[in-house]
Amino acid sequence: MNTGTNQVSLDDVISIDAKLSDEETLVRDTTRRWIRERFLPGVPTHFENATFPMELVPEIAELGLFGANIQGYGCAGMNNVSYGLAMQELEYGDSGLRSFVSVQGALCMFPIFRFGSEEQRQKYLPKMAAGELIGCFGLTEPGAGSDPGAMTTRATRDGNEYVISGQKMWITNSPAAHLAIVWAKVDSDDASTIRGFIVDTDKAGITCPETHHKMSLRASLTGEIVMDEVRVPADAILPETKGLGSALACLNQARFGIAWGVIGAARACFDEALAYAKERIVFDRPIASKQLIQQQLVDSATQIALAQWAVLHLGRLKDEGKNFAPYHVSLVKRNNCAMALDIARVSRSILGGNGISVEFAAIRHMLNLESVYTYEGTNEVHTLILGRYLTGENAF
Ligand SMILES: Cc1cc2nc3c(=O)[nH]c(=O)nc-3n(C[C@H](O)[C@H](O)[C@H](O)COP(=O)(O)OP(=O)(O)OC[C@H]3O[C@@H](n4cnc5c(N)ncnc54)[C@H](O)[C@@H]3O)c2cc1C
């Protein structure tokens, strides 16, 4: 509940506007307005009911946010800073919404764009940009999460088809998906090669049951992909995928968006806590007048500002095609997720008892961020990626 009328804007604290182009500001402000008008009023109910507002998908497409940084094929072709700003505004709404858009764009449209044939791009990308086809990304398995190379899903060539069997779990959007990007070990030529496939979810032998009882990302559909001898045409393979590195390249795109997105969740919590602190009277004065509360707010604003400057720098590097390595992304994904989770917890505490109600945003973001901390490479996995880069020692 952000009721502050004279509230300081974090944009001013960060001085970010001075560093954005008119187009970047427009993308941010348009997405921001849409989130406040169309998404925020309904999200507490979706969170409580564990539902996702599918009816908003055409509006998200209209905003150009599916595959927003892809050129051509009906995509908006935004630069990476605009894309990041949009992810941030979406996650100001809810991590589940940003997850939906990240999966569609970075984990499904990007692999088709980067590793697919021209026919595959023409067939899928325009409809995915329009939100007419929804995708999911199946990498994680019950026995293979942080170590996806341990996957057991197999694709075996049989004439003009591949036959795929295996189980994927914790798959965002799978219950609503028309297609899945499935990663599988291919037996025929080289047993150790992991390849990507576009698998239409209406094929015989595939089911995508929803995962229930989540206490995090409740306003997001999560499910399995269970494949029992699913036959797909040979041209369902993404021809340019060459091992696990191809899947990791997709994750790198998504992690870039996450590093921006979680700042939005942190900002939502901060804005709410600041407004609340100015109104809540305890010991005859607003709690905003108490030094300990001010310290919490100042620490939060500082961490948000530093995170914001870091992703802006990285976004500019990415747009300039300069040195942009996976460990750069690990640094900001790891730091910003932990930062946002800390700020959500502190903000929840500033709200006192009210902080445990979903009528306020803090606890919803706090619970969501536990998933974001874990998915797309856990905090520990990114620590080990950076540790390996710094020391040259593989500690996995
Ligand atoms: C809500 C949600 C949505 C998701 N969406 C998707 C999706 O769309 N597609 C998809 O493919 N996956 C998805 N995932 C899966 C997610 O990426 C995995 O959960 C994540 O990679 C961790 O894998 P795991 O759960 O198997 O944990 P594990 O790999 O079993 O890890 C357990 C713990 O051990 C730690 N650990 C692992 N290895 C080491 C090591 N070498 N040294 C020290 N510690 C280590 C981990 O950091 C973690 O703390 C999603 C998960 C969630 C919760």
CSV table of C-alpha atoms and ligand atoms in Angstrom, one decimal:
chain,number,residue,atom,x,y,z
A,1,MET,CA,0.0,0.0,0.0
A,2,ASN,CA,2.0,2.9,-1.3
A,3,THR,CA,0.1,6.0,0.0
A,4,GLY,CA,3.0,8.5,0.4
A,5,THR,CA,2.1,11.8,-1.4
A,6,ASN,CA,5.4,13.5,-1.0
A,7,GLN,CA,7.4,10.3,-1.3
A,8,VAL,CA,10.9,10.6,-2.6
A,9,SER,CA,11.4,8.7,-5.8
A,10,LEU,CA,14.2,6.2,-5.8
A,11,ASP,CA,14.8,7.2,-9.5
A,12,ASP,CA,15.9,10.6,-8.1
A,13,VAL,CA,18.1,9.0,-5.4
A,14,ILE,CA,19.8,7.0,-8.1
A,15,SER,CA,19.8,9.8,-10.7
A,16,ILE,CA,19.0,7.2,-13.3
A,17,ASP,CA,16.9,9.4,-15.6
A,18,ALA,CA,20.0,11.4,-16.6
A,19,LYS,CA,21.5,8.2,-18.0
A,20,LEU,CA,18.5,6.9,-20.0
A,21,SER,CA,17.5,7.8,-23.6
A,22,ASP,CA,14.0,9.0,-24.3
A,23,GLU,CA,13.2,5.6,-25.7
A,24,GLU,CA,14.4,3.8,-22.6
A,25,THR,CA,12.4,6.2,-20.3
A,26,LEU,CA,9.3,5.6,-22.4
A,27,VAL,CA,9.6,1.8,-22.1
A,28,ARG,CA,10.1,2.1,-18.4
A,29,ASP,CA,7.3,4.6,-17.8
A,30,THR,CA,4.8,2.8,-20.1
A,31,THR,CA,5.5,-0.5,-18.3
A,32,ARG,CA,5.3,1.2,-14.9
A,33,ARG,CA,1.9,2.7,-15.7
A,34,TRP,CA,0.5,-0.6,-16.9
A,35,ILE,CA,1.7,-2.5,-13.8
A,36,ARG,CA,0.1,0.0,-11.5
A,37,GLU,CA,-3.2,0.2,-13.4
A,38,ARG,CA,-3.7,-3.3,-14.7
A,39,PHE,CA,-1.6,-5.7,-12.6
A,40,LEU,CA,-1.2,-4.5,-9.0
A,41,PRO,CA,-4.9,-4.4,-8.0
A,42,GLY,CA,-5.4,-8.1,-8.8
A,43,VAL,CA,-2.1,-9.6,-7.7
A,44,PRO,CA,-2.8,-10.2,-4.0
A,45,THR,CA,-5.8,-12.3,-5.0
A,46,HIS,CA,-3.9,-14.3,-7.6
A,47,PHE,CA,-1.2,-14.9,-5.0
A,48,GLU,CA,-3.7,-16.2,-2.5
A,49,ASN,CA,-5.5,-18.3,-5.0
A,50,ALA,CA,-2.3,-19.6,-6.7
A,51,THR,CA,-3.5,-18.4,-10.1
A,52,PHE,CA,-1.8,-16.4,-13.0
A,53,PRO,CA,-3.8,-13.7,-14.8
A,54,MET,CA,-3.7,-15.3,-18.3
A,55,GLU,CA,-6.2,-12.7,-19.5
A,56,LEU,CA,-3.4,-10.1,-19.4
A,57,VAL,CA,-1.2,-11.9,-21.8
A,58,PRO,CA,-2.5,-10.0,-24.9
A,59,GLU,CA,-1.8,-6.7,-23.1
A,60,ILE,CA,1.7,-7.8,-22.3
A,61,ALA,CA,2.2,-8.7,-26.0
A,62,GLU,CA,0.8,-5.3,-27.0
A,63,LEU,CA,3.4,-3.6,-24.8
A,64,GLY,CA,6.0,-5.5,-26.9
A,65,LEU,CA,7.5,-7.3,-23.9
A,66,PHE,CA,7.6,-10.9,-25.2
A,67,GLY,CA,11.1,-11.4,-26.7
A,68,ALA,CA,11.5,-7.6,-26.4
A,69,ASN,CA,15.2,-7.5,-27.2
A,70,ILE,CA,15.0,-9.8,-30.2
A,71,GLN,CA,15.2,-8.1,-33.7
A,72,GLY,CA,12.6,-9.0,-36.3
A,73,TYR,CA,10.0,-11.8,-36.3
A,74,GLY,CA,7.3,-9.4,-34.8
A,75,CYS,CA,9.5,-8.6,-31.7
A,76,ALA,CA,10.0,-5.1,-30.4
A,77,GLY,CA,13.8,-5.1,-31.0
A,78,MET,CA,14.4,-3.0,-27.8
A,79,ASN,CA,18.0,-2.5,-26.6
A,80,ASN,CA,19.1,-4.4,-23.5
A,81,VAL,CA,18.7,-1.5,-21.2
A,82,SER,CA,15.1,-1.0,-22.2
A,83,TYR,CA,14.5,-4.7,-21.8
A,84,GLY,CA,16.1,-4.6,-18.3
A,85,LEU,CA,14.0,-1.6,-17.3
A,86,ALA,CA,10.9,-3.4,-18.4
A,87,MET,CA,11.8,-6.5,-16.4
A,88,GLN,CA,12.3,-4.3,-13.4
A,89,GLU,CA,8.9,-2.7,-13.7
A,90,LEU,CA,7.2,-6.1,-14.2
A,91,GLU,CA,8.9,-7.5,-11.1
A,92,TYR,CA,7.8,-4.4,-9.1
A,93,GLY,CA,4.4,-6.1,-9.8
A,94,ASP,CA,5.4,-9.6,-8.9
A,95,SER,CA,8.3,-12.0,-9.6
A,96,GLY,CA,5.7,-14.5,-11.0
A,97,LEU,CA,4.8,-12.0,-13.8
A,98,ARG,CA,8.5,-11.3,-14.6
A,99,SER,CA,9.1,-15.0,-14.6
A,100,PHE,CA,6.3,-15.6,-17.1
A,101,VAL,CA,7.8,-12.9,-19.5
A,102,SER,CA,11.4,-14.1,-18.9
A,103,VAL,CA,10.6,-17.7,-19.7
A,104,GLN,CA,8.7,-16.8,-22.8
A,105,GLY,CA,11.4,-14.4,-24.1
A,106,ALA,CA,14.8,-15.4,-22.8
A,107,LEU,CA,14.2,-19.1,-22.4
A,108,CYS,CA,12.0,-20.0,-25.3
A,109,MET,CA,12.1,-17.3,-28.0
A,110,PHE,CA,15.8,-16.7,-27.6
A,111,PRO,CA,16.8,-20.3,-28.1
A,112,ILE,CA,14.6,-20.5,-31.2
A,113,PHE,CA,16.1,-17.3,-32.5
A,114,ARG,CA,19.7,-18.2,-31.6
A,115,PHE,CA,19.8,-22.0,-32.2
A,116,GLY,CA,16.8,-22.6,-34.4
A,117,SER,CA,16.4,-22.9,-38.2
A,118,GLU,CA,14.8,-20.1,-40.2
A,119,GLU,CA,11.7,-22.2,-40.6
A,120,GLN,CA,11.4,-22.6,-36.8
A,121,ARG,CA,11.9,-18.9,-36.3
A,122,GLN,CA,9.2,-18.1,-38.8
A,123,LYS,CA,6.8,-20.7,-37.4
A,124,TYR,CA,7.1,-19.8,-33.7
A,125,LEU,CA,8.5,-16.4,-33.0
A,126,PRO,CA,5.8,-14.1,-34.4
A,127,LYS,CA,3.0,-16.0,-32.6
A,128,MET,CA,5.1,-16.1,-29.4
A,129,ALA,CA,5.7,-12.3,-29.6
A,130,ALA,CA,1.9,-11.9,-30.0
A,131,GLY,CA,1.3,-14.1,-27.0
A,132,GLU,CA,-0.7,-16.5,-29.1
A,133,LEU,CA,1.7,-19.3,-28.3
A,134,ILE,CA,3.1,-19.8,-24.8
A,135,GLY,CA,6.4,-21.6,-24.2
A,136,CYS,CA,8.2,-23.2,-21.3
A,137,PHE,CA,11.9,-24.3,-20.8
A,138,GLY,CA,12.5,-27.8,-19.6
A,139,LEU,CA,16.0,-28.3,-18.2
A,140,THR,CA,15.7,-29.2,-14.5
A,141,GLU,CA,14.9,-32.8,-13.5
A,142,PRO,CA,14.1,-34.5,-10.2
A,143,GLY,CA,17.8,-35.7,-10.0
A,144,ALA,CA,19.4,-32.8,-12.0
A,145,GLY,CA,19.1,-29.2,-10.9
A,146,SER,CA,22.3,-27.4,-10.2
A,147,ASP,CA,24.1,-30.1,-12.2
A,148,PRO,CA,21.9,-30.3,-15.4
A,149,GLY,CA,24.6,-32.4,-17.1
A,150,ALA,CA,23.3,-35.2,-14.9
A,151,MET,CA,20.0,-35.2,-16.8
A,152,THR,CA,18.5,-38.6,-17.8
A,153,THR,CA,16.0,-37.4,-20.4
A,154,ARG,CA,16.9,-39.0,-23.7
A,155,ALA,CA,16.1,-38.5,-27.4
A,156,THR,CA,16.6,-41.4,-29.7
A,157,ARG,CA,16.6,-41.1,-33.5
A,158,ASP,CA,14.1,-43.4,-35.2
A,159,GLY,CA,13.9,-42.8,-38.9
A,160,ASN,CA,12.5,-39.3,-39.5
A,161,GLU,CA,11.6,-38.8,-35.9
A,162,TYR,CA,13.1,-38.5,-32.4
A,163,VAL,CA,11.6,-40.4,-29.5
A,164,ILE,CA,11.9,-38.5,-26.2
A,165,SER,CA,11.4,-39.9,-22.7
A,166,GLY,CA,12.1,-38.3,-19.4
A,167,GLN,CA,10.8,-36.0,-16.7
A,168,LYS,CA,11.3,-32.3,-16.1
A,169,MET,CA,10.2,-30.6,-12.9
A,170,TRP,CA,9.9,-27.1,-11.5
A,171,ILE,CA,9.0,-25.8,-15.0
A,172,THR,CA,7.6,-22.3,-15.1
A,173,ASN,CA,4.5,-22.0,-17.3
A,174,SER,CA,4.4,-25.7,-18.3
A,175,PRO,CA,0.7,-26.2,-17.4
A,176,ALA,CA,-0.2,-23.3,-19.8
A,177,ALA,CA,2.4,-23.9,-22.5
A,178,HIS,CA,1.8,-24.8,-26.1
A,179,LEU,CA,5.4,-25.7,-26.6
A,180,ALA,CA,8.4,-26.7,-24.5
A,181,ILE,CA,12.1,-26.2,-25.2
A,182,VAL,CA,13.2,-29.6,-23.9
A,183,TRP,CA,16.9,-30.4,-23.3
A,184,ALA,CA,17.8,-34.1,-23.8
A,185,LYS,CA,20.8,-36.3,-24.3
A,186,VAL,CA,20.8,-37.6,-27.8
A,187,ASP,CA,21.7,-41.3,-28.2
A,188,SER,CA,22.1,-41.8,-31.8
A,189,ASP,CA,25.3,-40.1,-32.8
A,190,ASP,CA,27.0,-39.1,-29.5
A,191,ALA,CA,25.5,-40.4,-26.3
A,192,SER,CA,26.9,-37.4,-24.3
A,193,THR,CA,25.6,-34.6,-26.5
A,194,ILE,CA,22.8,-32.5,-24.9
A,195,ARG,CA,20.5,-30.9,-27.6
A,196,GLY,CA,17.5,-28.7,-27.5
A,197,PHE,CA,14.1,-29.7,-29.0
A,198,ILE,CA,10.9,-27.8,-29.7
A,199,VAL,CA,8.2,-30.1,-28.4
A,200,ASP,CA,4.6,-29.1,-29.0
A,201,THR,CA,2.7,-30.0,-25.8
A,202,ASP,CA,-0.3,-31.5,-27.6
A,203,LYS,CA,1.9,-34.5,-28.8
A,204,ALA,CA,0.9,-38.0,-27.6
A,205,GLY,CA,2.9,-39.1,-24.6
A,206,ILE,CA,3.4,-35.7,-23.0
A,207,THR,CA,1.7,-34.3,-19.9
A,208,CYS,CA,2.4,-31.1,-17.9
A,209,PRO,CA,0.8,-31.5,-14.5
A,210,GLU,CA,0.7,-28.4,-12.3
A,211,THR,CA,2.9,-28.4,-9.1
A,212,HIS,CA,0.7,-27.4,-6.1
A,213,HIS,CA,1.5,-26.4,-2.5
A,214,LYS,CA,4.0,-23.8,-3.4
A,215,MET,CA,4.5,-21.0,-0.8
A,216,SER,CA,6.5,-18.9,-3.3
A,217,LEU,CA,5.7,-17.6,-6.8
A,218,ARG,CA,2.1,-18.5,-6.1
A,219,ALA,CA,0.9,-16.1,-8.8
A,220,SER,CA,2.9,-18.2,-11.4
A,221,LEU,CA,2.1,-21.5,-12.9
A,222,THR,CA,4.7,-24.2,-12.3
A,223,GLY,CA,4.6,-27.8,-13.4
A,224,GLU,CA,6.3,-30.8,-14.7
A,225,ILE,CA,6.9,-32.1,-18.2
A,226,VAL,CA,6.5,-35.8,-18.3
A,227,MET,CA,7.5,-37.5,-21.6
A,228,ASP,CA,6.9,-41.1,-22.3
A,229,GLU,CA,8.1,-42.0,-25.8
A,230,VAL,CA,7.0,-38.7,-27.3
A,231,ARG,CA,7.6,-38.7,-31.1
A,232,VAL,CA,8.6,-35.5,-32.6
A,233,PRO,CA,9.7,-34.9,-36.2
A,234,ALA,CA,13.5,-34.8,-36.8
A,235,ASP,CA,13.3,-31.1,-37.6
A,236,ALA,CA,12.0,-30.4,-34.1
A,237,ILE,CA,15.7,-30.4,-33.0
A,238,LEU,CA,17.2,-26.9,-32.6
A,239,PRO,CA,20.0,-27.5,-35.2
A,240,GLU,CA,22.6,-25.1,-33.7
A,241,THR,CA,22.4,-26.5,-30.1
A,242,LYS,CA,25.8,-28.1,-29.3
A,243,GLY,CA,25.8,-29.5,-25.8
A,244,LEU,CA,25.0,-28.0,-22.4
A,245,GLY,CA,26.6,-24.7,-23.2
A,246,SER,CA,23.7,-23.9,-25.5
A,247,ALA,CA,21.2,-24.3,-22.6
A,248,LEU,CA,23.5,-22.2,-20.4
A,249,ALA,CA,23.6,-19.5,-23.1
A,250,CYS,CA,19.8,-19.2,-22.7
A,251,LEU,CA,20.1,-19.1,-18.9
A,252,ASN,CA,22.6,-16.3,-19.3
A,253,GLN,CA,20.0,-14.2,-21.1
A,254,ALA,CA,17.4,-14.9,-18.5
A,255,ARG,CA,19.8,-14.2,-15.6
A,256,PHE,CA,20.5,-10.8,-17.1
A,257,GLY,CA,16.8,-10.0,-16.9
A,258,ILE,CA,16.5,-11.4,-13.4
A,259,ALA,CA,19.4,-9.2,-12.2
A,260,TRP,CA,17.3,-6.2,-13.3
A,261,GLY,CA,14.0,-7.6,-12.3
A,262,VAL,CA,14.7,-8.3,-8.6
A,263,ILE,CA,15.6,-4.6,-8.2
A,264,GLY,CA,11.9,-3.9,-9.0
A,265,ALA,CA,10.8,-6.3,-6.2
A,266,ALA,CA,13.2,-4.6,-3.8
A,267,ARG,CA,11.9,-1.1,-4.9
A,268,ALA,CA,8.3,-2.2,-4.4
A,269,CYS,CA,9.1,-3.3,-0.8
A,270,PHE,CA,11.1,-0.1,-0.2
A,271,ASP,CA,8.4,2.2,-1.5
A,272,GLU,CA,5.8,0.5,0.7
A,273,ALA,CA,8.0,0.5,3.8
A,274,LEU,CA,8.9,4.2,3.4
A,275,ALA,CA,5.3,5.3,3.0
A,276,TYR,CA,4.3,3.1,6.0
A,277,ALA,CA,7.1,4.5,8.2
A,278,LYS,CA,5.9,8.0,7.5
A,279,GLU,CA,2.4,7.2,8.6
A,280,ARG,CA,2.8,4.7,11.4
A,281,ILE,CA,2.8,6.5,14.8
A,282,VAL,CA,4.6,4.6,17.6
A,283,PHE,CA,5.7,6.3,20.8
A,284,ASP,CA,3.9,9.4,19.6
A,285,ARG,CA,5.9,9.9,16.5
A,286,PRO,CA,6.1,8.4,13.0
A,287,ILE,CA,8.5,5.5,13.0
A,288,ALA,CA,10.3,7.3,10.1
A,289,SER,CA,11.6,9.7,12.8
A,290,LYS,CA,13.4,6.8,14.6
A,291,GLN,CA,17.1,6.4,13.9
A,292,LEU,CA,17.0,2.6,13.7
A,293,ILE,CA,14.2,2.7,11.0
A,294,GLN,CA,16.1,5.4,9.1
A,295,GLN,CA,19.1,3.2,9.1
A,296,GLN,CA,17.1,0.4,7.6
A,297,LEU,CA,15.7,2.6,4.9
A,298,VAL,CA,19.0,4.2,4.1
A,299,ASP,CA,20.7,0.8,3.9
A,300,SER,CA,18.0,-0.4,1.6
A,301,ALA,CA,18.1,2.6,-0.7
A,302,THR,CA,21.9,2.3,-0.9
A,303,GLN,CA,21.8,-1.3,-1.9
A,304,ILE,CA,19.1,-0.7,-4.5
A,305,ALA,CA,21.2,2.2,-5.9
A,306,LEU,CA,24.3,0.2,-6.2
A,307,ALA,CA,22.5,-2.7,-7.8
A,308,GLN,CA,20.8,-0.4,-10.2
A,309,TRP,CA,24.1,1.2,-11.3
A,310,ALA,CA,25.6,-2.3,-11.8
A,311,VAL,CA,22.9,-3.6,-14.1
A,312,LEU,CA,22.9,-0.3,-16.1
A,313,HIS,CA,26.6,-0.7,-16.6
A,314,LEU,CA,26.2,-4.3,-17.7
A,315,GLY,CA,23.2,-3.4,-19.9
A,316,ARG,CA,25.4,-0.8,-21.7
A,317,LEU,CA,28.2,-3.3,-22.1
A,318,LYS,CA,25.7,-5.8,-23.6
A,319,ASP,CA,24.3,-3.2,-26.0
A,320,GLU,CA,27.7,-2.1,-27.1
A,321,GLY,CA,28.7,-5.7,-27.8
A,322,LYS,CA,31.6,-5.3,-25.4
A,323,ASN,CA,33.2,-7.7,-22.9
A,324,PHE,CA,30.2,-9.4,-21.5
A,325,ALA,CA,30.9,-12.8,-19.9
A,326,PRO,CA,28.8,-15.3,-17.9
A,327,TYR,CA,30.7,-14.4,-14.7
A,328,HIS,CA,29.5,-10.8,-15.1
A,329,VAL,CA,25.9,-12.1,-15.1
A,330,SER,CA,26.7,-14.4,-12.1
A,331,LEU,CA,27.9,-11.4,-10.2
A,332,VAL,CA,24.8,-9.3,-10.6
A,333,LYS,CA,22.3,-12.3,-10.4
A,334,ARG,CA,23.9,-13.4,-7.2
A,335,ASN,CA,24.3,-10.0,-5.6
A,336,ASN,CA,20.9,-8.6,-6.6
A,337,CYS,CA,18.8,-11.6,-5.6
A,338,ALA,CA,20.4,-11.6,-2.2
A,339,MET,CA,20.0,-7.9,-1.9
A,340,ALA,CA,16.4,-7.9,-2.9
A,341,LEU,CA,15.6,-10.8,-0.4
A,342,ASP,CA,17.3,-8.8,2.4
A,343,ILE,CA,15.3,-5.7,1.6
A,344,ALA,CA,12.1,-7.6,1.4
A,345,ARG,CA,12.7,-9.0,4.9
A,346,VAL,CA,13.7,-5.6,6.4
A,347,SER,CA,10.7,-3.9,4.7
A,348,ARG,CA,8.4,-6.6,6.0
A,349,SER,CA,9.7,-6.0,9.5
A,350,ILE,CA,9.1,-2.2,9.2
A,351,LEU,CA,5.5,-3.0,8.6
A,352,GLY,CA,5.3,-4.8,11.9
A,353,GLY,CA,2.4,-7.2,12.2
A,354,ASN,CA,0.8,-5.8,9.1
A,355,GLY,CA,3.8,-7.1,7.2
A,356,ILE,CA,2.6,-10.6,7.3
A,357,SER,CA,-0.5,-9.8,5.4
A,358,VAL,CA,-0.7,-10.1,1.6
A,359,GLU,CA,-2.7,-6.9,1.7
A,360,PHE,CA,0.8,-5.5,1.7
A,361,ALA,CA,3.4,-6.4,-0.9
A,362,ALA,CA,6.5,-7.1,1.3
A,363,ILE,CA,5.7,-10.7,2.3
A,364,ARG,CA,4.6,-11.7,-1.2
A,365,HIS,CA,7.9,-10.4,-2.6
A,366,MET,CA,9.8,-11.9,0.2
A,367,LEU,CA,8.4,-15.4,-0.4
A,368,ASN,CA,8.7,-15.0,-4.2
A,369,LEU,CA,12.4,-14.0,-3.9
A,370,GLU,CA,13.2,-17.3,-2.2
A,371,SER,CA,12.5,-18.9,-5.6
A,372,VAL,CA,14.4,-16.3,-7.6
A,373,TYR,CA,17.3,-16.8,-5.2
A,374,THR,CA,17.3,-20.5,-6.1
A,375,TYR,CA,16.3,-20.7,-9.7
A,376,GLU,CA,18.5,-19.9,-12.7
A,377,GLY,CA,21.6,-20.9,-10.8
A,378,THR,CA,21.4,-20.9,-7.0
A,379,ASN,CA,23.3,-18.4,-4.9
A,380,GLU,CA,25.9,-21.1,-4.3
A,381,VAL,CA,26.2,-22.0,-8.0
A,382,HIS,CA,26.9,-18.4,-8.9
A,383,THR,CA,29.4,-18.1,-6.0
A,384,LEU,CA,31.3,-21.1,-7.5
A,385,ILE,CA,31.2,-19.7,-11.0
A,386,LEU,CA,32.8,-16.5,-9.7
A,387,GLY,CA,35.1,-18.4,-7.4
A,388,ARG,CA,36.4,-20.5,-10.4
A,389,TYR,CA,36.9,-17.3,-12.4
A,390,LEU,CA,38.9,-15.6,-9.6
A,391,THR,CA,41.0,-18.5,-8.5
A,392,GLY,CA,41.2,-20.8,-11.5
A,393,GLU,CA,40.0,-23.6,-9.2
A,394,ASN,CA,36.8,-25.6,-9.9
A,395,ALA,CA,35.1,-26.0,-6.6
A,396,PHE,CA,31.8,-27.5,-7.9
B,1,LIG,C1,9.5,-21.7,-8.8
B,1,LIG,C2,10.6,-22.3,-9.6
B,1,LIG,C3,10.5,-22.2,-11.0
B,1,LIG,C4,11.5,-22.8,-11.7
B,1,LIG,N1,11.4,-22.7,-13.1
B,1,LIG,C5,12.3,-23.5,-13.9
B,1,LIG,C6,12.1,-23.6,-15.3
B,1,LIG,O1,11.2,-22.9,-15.9
B,1,LIG,N2,12.9,-24.4,-16.0
B,1,LIG,C7,13.8,-25.2,-15.4
B,1,LIG,O2,14.5,-25.9,-16.1
B,1,LIG,N3,14.0,-25.2,-14.1
B,1,LIG,C8,13.3,-24.3,-13.3
B,1,LIG,N4,13.4,-24.3,-11.9
B,1,LIG,C9,14.4,-25.2,-11.3
B,1,LIG,C10,15.6,-24.4,-10.7
B,1,LIG,O3,16.4,-23.9,-11.7
B,1,LIG,C11,16.3,-25.4,-9.8
B,1,LIG,O4,15.5,-25.6,-8.6
B,1,LIG,C12,17.7,-24.9,-9.4
B,1,LIG,O5,18.6,-25.0,-10.4
B,1,LIG,C13,18.3,-25.8,-8.2
B,1,LIG,O6,18.2,-27.1,-8.5
B,1,LIG,P1,17.6,-28.2,-7.4
B,1,LIG,O7,16.3,-27.6,-6.9
B,1,LIG,O8,17.7,-29.5,-7.9
B,1,LIG,O9,18.6,-28.0,-6.1
B,1,LIG,P2,20.0,-28.8,-5.9
B,1,LIG,O10,20.8,-28.8,-7.2
B,1,LIG,O11,19.7,-30.2,-5.4
B,1,LIG,O12,20.7,-28.0,-4.8
B,1,LIG,C14,20.4,-28.1,-3.4
B,1,LIG,C15,21.3,-27.2,-2.6
B,1,LIG,O13,22.7,-27.6,-2.8
B,1,LIG,C16,23.5,-26.5,-3.2
B,1,LIG,N5,24.5,-27.0,-4.1
B,1,LIG,C17,24.4,-27.6,-5.3
B,1,LIG,N6,25.6,-27.9,-5.8
B,1,LIG,C18,26.5,-27.4,-4.9
B,1,LIG,C19,28.0,-27.4,-4.8
B,1,LIG,N7,28.7,-27.9,-5.8
B,1,LIG,N8,28.6,-26.8,-3.7
B,1,LIG,C20,27.8,-26.2,-2.8
B,1,LIG,N9,26.4,-26.2,-2.8
B,1,LIG,C21,25.8,-26.8,-3.8
B,1,LIG,C22,22.5,-25.6,-4.0
B,1,LIG,O14,23.0,-24.3,-4.1
B,1,LIG,C23,21.3,-25.7,-3.1
B,1,LIG,O15,21.4,-24.9,-2.0
B,1,LIG,C24,12.5,-23.6,-11.1
B,1,LIG,C25,12.5,-23.7,-9.7
B,1,LIG,C26,11.6,-23.0,-9.0
B,1,LIG,C27,11.6,-23.2,-7.4
